[in-house]
Amino acid sequence: MSGIQHASNQSIKPFKSSEEYLYAMKEDLAEWLGDLYNIDIDVNNILEVLETGALLCAHANNVSRVADDFLKRTGPTEIQLPASGVTFVSSAHPTTFLARDNVTNFINWCRKEMSIP
């Protein structure tokens, strides 16, 4: 077993239930988004922060901008990188059509630009 495989196998914690696993994933995602965007987000408010879709779409646009900057510096690559961003309404309120539209736009971006099924 290679060193990388051994290290990754040891870093995986077994979870007693899917609820424990989901909690850990929400905790990790909240910490990552909080650090990345300097926002107040944690495992207790992650769904409320994400429910308008605005942060998700803004993140998609940031990923697209970074990909564009990378292509300008390095030239064409064989790796598929996002070529366009997402149109969204940053002022959307939770449970509104605009919030749902934002989330749909983000999901469509993931499918088209990132090839995520």
PDB file of C-alpha atoms in Angstrom, residues 7-72:
ATOM      1  CA  ALA A   7      -2.801   8.038   4.943  1.00  0.00           C
ATOM      2  CA  SER A   8      -6.180   8.446   3.253  1.00  0.00           C
ATOM      3  CA  ASN A   9      -7.455   5.166   4.684  1.00  0.00           C
ATOM      4  CA  GLN A  10      -6.500   6.249   8.172  1.00  0.00           C
ATOM      5  CA  SER A  11      -8.125   9.671   7.806  1.00  0.00           C
ATOM      6  CA  ILE A  12     -11.543   8.176   7.074  1.00  0.00           C
ATOM      7  CA  LYS A  13     -13.601   7.897  10.221  1.00  0.00           C
ATOM      8  CA  PRO A  14     -16.311   5.285  10.332  1.00  0.00           C
ATOM      9  CA  PHE A  15     -19.719   6.785  11.045  1.00  0.00           C
ATOM     10  CA  LYS A  16     -22.416   4.909  12.924  1.00  0.00           C
ATOM     11  CA  SER A  17     -25.191   6.321  10.750  1.00  0.00           C
ATOM     12  CA  SER A  18     -25.860   8.331   7.637  1.00  0.00           C
ATOM     13  CA  GLU A  19     -27.035  11.158   9.907  1.00  0.00           C
ATOM     14  CA  GLU A  20     -23.605  11.320  11.563  1.00  0.00           C
ATOM     15  CA  TYR A  21     -21.947  11.344   8.143  1.00  0.00           C
ATOM     16  CA  LEU A  22     -24.246  14.118   6.893  1.00  0.00           C
ATOM     17  CA  TYR A  23     -23.557  16.174  10.015  1.00  0.00           C
ATOM     18  CA  ALA A  24     -19.793  15.821   9.471  1.00  0.00           C
ATOM     19  CA  MET A  25     -20.116  16.828   5.806  1.00  0.00           C
ATOM     20  CA  LYS A  26     -22.221  19.886   6.706  1.00  0.00           C
ATOM     21  CA  GLU A  27     -19.680  20.806   9.368  1.00  0.00           C
ATOM     22  CA  ASP A  28     -16.775  20.550   6.914  1.00  0.00           C
ATOM     23  CA  LEU A  29     -18.603  22.457   4.181  1.00  0.00           C
ATOM     24  CA  ALA A  30     -19.613  25.244   6.566  1.00  0.00           C
ATOM     25  CA  GLU A  31     -16.046  25.611   7.805  1.00  0.00           C
ATOM     26  CA  TRP A  32     -14.681  25.668   4.234  1.00  0.00           C
ATOM     27  CA  LEU A  33     -17.211  28.247   2.992  1.00  0.00           C
ATOM     28  CA  GLY A  34     -16.731  30.367   6.106  1.00  0.00           C
ATOM     29  CA  ASP A  35     -12.969  30.440   5.630  1.00  0.00           C
ATOM     30  CA  LEU A  36     -13.194  30.944   1.867  1.00  0.00           C
ATOM     31  CA  TYR A  37     -15.670  33.826   1.929  1.00  0.00           C
ATOM     32  CA  ASN A  38     -15.204  35.167   5.460  1.00  0.00           C
ATOM     33  CA  ILE A  39     -18.865  34.665   6.313  1.00  0.00           C
ATOM     34  CA  ASP A  40     -20.642  33.613   9.476  1.00  0.00           C
ATOM     35  CA  ILE A  41     -21.665  30.044   8.675  1.00  0.00           C
ATOM     36  CA  ASP A  42     -21.611  26.908  10.748  1.00  0.00           C
ATOM     37  CA  VAL A  43     -23.292  23.533  10.917  1.00  0.00           C
ATOM     38  CA  ASN A  44     -26.321  25.081  12.653  1.00  0.00           C
ATOM     39  CA  ASN A  45     -27.094  27.741  10.028  1.00  0.00           C
ATOM     40  CA  ILE A  46     -25.666  26.265   6.815  1.00  0.00           C
ATOM     41  CA  LEU A  47     -29.049  25.508   5.262  1.00  0.00           C
ATOM     42  CA  GLU A  48     -30.335  29.009   5.994  1.00  0.00           C
ATOM     43  CA  VAL A  49     -27.201  30.580   4.474  1.00  0.00           C
ATOM     44  CA  LEU A  50     -27.475  28.463   1.329  1.00  0.00           C
ATOM     45  CA  GLU A  51     -31.255  28.443   0.854  1.00  0.00           C
ATOM     46  CA  THR A  52     -31.429  31.505  -1.429  1.00  0.00           C
ATOM     47  CA  GLY A  53     -28.802  30.027  -3.748  1.00  0.00           C
ATOM     48  CA  ALA A  54     -26.983  33.366  -3.921  1.00  0.00           C
ATOM     49  CA  LEU A  55     -23.823  32.121  -2.203  1.00  0.00           C
ATOM     50  CA  LEU A  56     -23.785  29.012  -4.381  1.00  0.00           C
ATOM     51  CA  CYS A  57     -24.068  31.090  -7.556  1.00  0.00           C
ATOM     52  CA  ALA A  58     -21.457  33.589  -6.368  1.00  0.00           C
ATOM     53  CA  HIS A  59     -19.146  30.643  -5.692  1.00  0.00           C
ATOM     54  CA  ALA A  60     -19.787  29.278  -9.203  1.00  0.00           C
ATOM     55  CA  ASN A  61     -18.881  32.680 -10.646  1.00  0.00           C
ATOM     56  CA  ASN A  62     -15.690  32.780  -8.566  1.00  0.00           C
ATOM     57  CA  VAL A  63     -14.720  29.314  -9.797  1.00  0.00           C
ATOM     58  CA  SER A  64     -15.364  30.434 -13.382  1.00  0.00           C
ATOM     59  CA  ARG A  65     -13.257  33.581 -12.887  1.00  0.00           C
ATOM     60  CA  VAL A  66     -10.360  31.599 -11.441  1.00  0.00           C
ATOM     61  CA  ALA A  67     -10.593  29.119 -14.317  1.00  0.00           C
ATOM     62  CA  ASP A  68     -10.543  31.972 -16.828  1.00  0.00           C
ATOM     63  CA  ASP A  69      -7.499  33.539 -15.140  1.00  0.00           C
ATOM     64  CA  PHE A  70      -5.771  30.142 -15.169  1.00  0.00           C
ATOM     65  CA  LEU A  71      -6.437  29.698 -18.908  1.00  0.00           C
ATOM     66  CA  LYS A  72      -5.129  33.188 -19.650  1.00  0.00           C
TER      67      LYS A  72
END
